[in-house]
Tab-separated table of C-alpha atoms in Angstrom:
chain	number	residue	atom	x	y	z
A	1	UNK	CA	9.851	-1.222	-8.396
A	2	UNK	CA	12.981	-1.043	-6.323
A	3	UNK	CA	15.179	1.877	-5.448
A	4	UNK	CA	18.854	2.260	-4.642
A	5	UNK	CA	19.442	3.842	-1.243
A	6	UNK	CA	20.115	7.572	-1.178
A	7	UNK	CA	22.999	8.280	1.213
A	8	UNK	CA	21.348	11.572	2.237
A	9	UNK	CA	18.078	9.975	3.330
A	10	UNK	CA	17.403	7.680	6.245
A	11	UNK	CA	17.331	4.045	5.264
A	12	UNK	CA	14.099	2.059	5.343
A	13	UNK	CA	15.246	0.366	8.539
A	14	UNK	CA	15.604	3.783	10.189
A	15	UNK	CA	11.963	4.555	9.329
A	16	UNK	CA	10.531	1.295	10.681
A	17	UNK	CA	11.562	-2.272	11.368
A	18	UNK	CA	13.073	-3.649	8.167
A	19	UNK	CA	11.351	-6.967	8.765
A	20	UNK	CA	7.896	-5.377	8.909
A	21	UNK	CA	5.972	-4.951	5.672
A	22	UNK	CA	4.520	-1.477	5.154
A	23	UNK	CA	1.509	-0.255	3.181
A	24	UNK	CA	1.219	3.450	2.309
A	25	UNK	CA	-2.351	4.255	1.235
A	26	UNK	CA	-4.666	7.157	0.373
A	27	UNK	CA	-6.177	7.971	3.756
A	28	UNK	CA	-9.237	9.786	2.367
A	29	UNK	CA	-10.198	7.015	-0.070
A	30	UNK	CA	-12.963	4.776	1.276
A	31	UNK	CA	-11.829	1.863	-0.917
A	32	UNK	CA	-8.165	2.202	0.139
A	33	UNK	CA	-9.048	2.489	3.827
A	34	UNK	CA	-11.284	-0.563	3.478
A	35	UNK	CA	-8.377	-2.515	2.013
A	36	UNK	CA	-6.253	-1.562	5.023
A	37	UNK	CA	-9.009	-2.664	7.407
A	38	UNK	CA	-9.140	-6.003	5.570
A	39	UNK	CA	-5.384	-6.463	5.934
A	40	UNK	CA	-5.594	-5.626	9.659
A	41	UNK	CA	-8.139	-8.440	10.050
A	42	UNK	CA	-6.243	-10.969	7.911
A	43	UNK	CA	-2.771	-10.241	9.291
A	44	UNK	CA	-2.901	-12.516	12.321
A	45	UNK	CA	0.781	-11.972	13.062
A	46	UNK	CA	0.370	-8.167	13.145
A	47	UNK	CA	3.379	-7.831	10.852
A	48	UNK	CA	2.057	-5.110	8.548
A	49	UNK	CA	2.492	-1.444	9.385
A	50	UNK	CA	0.571	1.346	7.691
A	51	UNK	CA	0.973	5.002	6.790
A	52	UNK	CA	-1.323	7.385	4.988
A	53	UNK	CA	0.080	8.918	1.835
A	54	UNK	CA	-1.001	12.307	3.201
A	55	UNK	CA	1.293	12.014	6.251
A	56	UNK	CA	4.806	13.500	6.078
A	57	UNK	CA	6.216	9.962	6.300
A	58	UNK	CA	3.959	8.623	3.540
A	59	UNK	CA	4.677	11.601	1.312
A	60	UNK	CA	8.432	11.156	1.847
A	61	UNK	CA	8.168	7.509	0.807
A	62	UNK	CA	6.119	8.423	-2.274
A	63	UNK	CA	8.819	10.933	-3.265
A	64	UNK	CA	11.583	8.412	-2.541
A	65	UNK	CA	10.018	5.919	-4.953
A	66	UNK	CA	9.231	8.507	-7.649
A	67	UNK	CA	5.461	8.576	-7.070
A	68	UNK	CA	3.280	11.672	-7.391
A	69	UNK	CA	2.552	13.393	-4.079
A	70	UNK	CA	-0.319	15.528	-5.373
A	71	UNK	CA	-2.409	12.585	-6.549
A	72	UNK	CA	-2.418	9.267	-4.732
A	73	UNK	CA	-3.649	6.969	-7.490
A	74	UNK	CA	-1.575	4.063	-6.259
A	75	UNK	CA	-0.671	2.542	-2.969
A	76	UNK	CA	2.853	1.597	-2.061
A	77	UNK	CA	3.812	-1.632	-0.362
A	78	UNK	CA	7.326	-2.257	0.886
A	79	UNK	CA	7.912	-5.918	1.629
A	80	UNK	CA	11.319	-7.465	2.327
A	81	UNK	CA	12.982	-4.267	1.111
A	82	UNK	CA	11.243	-4.261	-2.284
A	83	UNK	CA	8.679	-1.609	-3.259
A	84	UNK	CA	5.493	-2.513	-5.120
A	85	UNK	CA	2.817	-0.292	-6.649
A	86	UNK	CA	-0.502	-0.696	-8.439
A	87	UNK	CA	-1.879	-4.239	-8.733
A	88	UNK	CA	1.572	-5.671	-7.971
A	89	UNK	CA	1.238	-4.065	-4.540
A	90	UNK	CA	-2.030	-5.887	-3.907
A	91	UNK	CA	-0.521	-9.176	-5.105
A	92	UNK	CA	2.589	-8.765	-2.910
A	93	UNK	CA	0.513	-7.915	0.167
A	94	UNK	CA	-1.821	-10.849	-0.294
A	95	UNK	CA	1.096	-13.219	-0.934
A	96	UNK	CA	2.783	-12.025	2.271
A	97	UNK	CA	-0.333	-13.004	4.241
A	98	UNK	CA	0.199	-16.662	3.372
A	99	UNK	CA	-2.252	-19.324	2.267
A	100	UNK	CA	-4.961	-19.020	0.948
A	101	UNK	CA	-4.352	-15.327	0.184
A	102	UNK	CA	-1.137	-15.999	-1.707
A	103	UNK	CA	-3.312	-17.464	-4.479
A	104	UNK	CA	-3.595	-13.822	-5.607
A	105	UNK	CA	-0.208	-14.444	-7.231
A	106	UNK	CA	-2.164	-16.065	-10.049
A	107	UNK	CA	-2.833	-12.502	-11.226
A	108	UNK	CA	0.824	-12.374	-12.264
A	109	UNK	CA	-0.104	-14.396	-15.370
A	110	UNK	CA	-1.615	-11.176	-16.700
A	111	UNK	CA	0.960	-9.065	-18.553
A	112	UNK	CA	2.070	-6.003	-16.560
A	113	UNK	CA	0.511	-3.517	-19.033
A	114	UNK	CA	-2.864	-5.218	-18.543
A	115	UNK	CA	-2.439	-5.359	-14.746
A	116	UNK	CA	-1.543	-1.655	-14.693
A	117	UNK	CA	-4.434	-0.755	-17.005
A	118	UNK	CA	-6.927	-2.605	-14.819
A	119	UNK	CA	-5.547	-0.998	-11.668
A	120	UNK	CA	-5.569	2.467	-13.256
A	121	UNK	CA	-9.260	2.138	-14.225
A	122	UNK	CA	-10.248	1.462	-10.619
A	123	UNK	CA	-7.824	4.046	-9.185
A	124	UNK	CA	-9.044	6.855	-11.432
A	125	UNK	CA	-12.668	6.152	-10.512
A	126	UNK	CA	-12.269	5.096	-6.868
A	127	UNK	CA	-13.843	8.227	-5.365
A	128	UNK	CA	-16.849	8.035	-7.695
A	129	UNK	CA	-17.287	4.298	-7.121
A	130	UNK	CA	-16.569	4.032	-3.406
A	131	UNK	CA	-16.529	7.561	-1.990
A	132	UNK	CA	-14.112	9.956	-0.404
A	133	UNK	CA	-13.757	11.232	3.142
A	134	UNK	CA	-13.179	14.906	3.870
A	135	UNK	CA	-10.093	13.963	5.860
A	136	UNK	CA	-8.256	10.902	7.078
A	137	UNK	CA	-10.497	9.150	9.593
A	138	UNK	CA	-9.541	8.529	13.184
A	139	UNK	CA	-8.181	4.982	13.119
A	140	UNK	CA	-9.357	2.188	15.380
A	141	UNK	CA	-7.185	1.386	18.393
A	142	UNK	CA	-5.916	-1.728	16.612
A	143	UNK	CA	-4.903	0.218	13.508
A	144	UNK	CA	-3.522	3.148	15.534
A	145	UNK	CA	-0.933	0.782	17.095
A	146	UNK	CA	0.261	-0.136	13.600
A	147	UNK	CA	0.300	3.351	12.011
A	148	UNK	CA	3.588	5.059	11.300
A	149	UNK	CA	3.890	8.804	10.795
């Protein structure tokens, strides 16, 4: 998923460093927050930045890329100026971490409809399977330095 720039909106580089990958995630989802914590640990270069979908910044990015802002059943990853959602987001994030995590690209052999179907099954049941917080948790000091918005 990519998007042409809107001349009336700030560019991606005005929001954050264009060279820094960004993950926008559901901040009340235990599974989604756990994924972010995993990326914080694996990202030795501290390149990734994060935003909750519930923040004004995250919501603006969801709107910009045509994603629902009343239901956060996907995450959004912006890497090298390209936007990724669903399982493609996971694959792009893991690939950006380098070896051995880039082996996740093997999932691209699955046709997109199957990848999306698999992702949608987990996303629709994520609160029942993994839980939900009443609000976005207070991030760790390490994550707080990398949060935007």
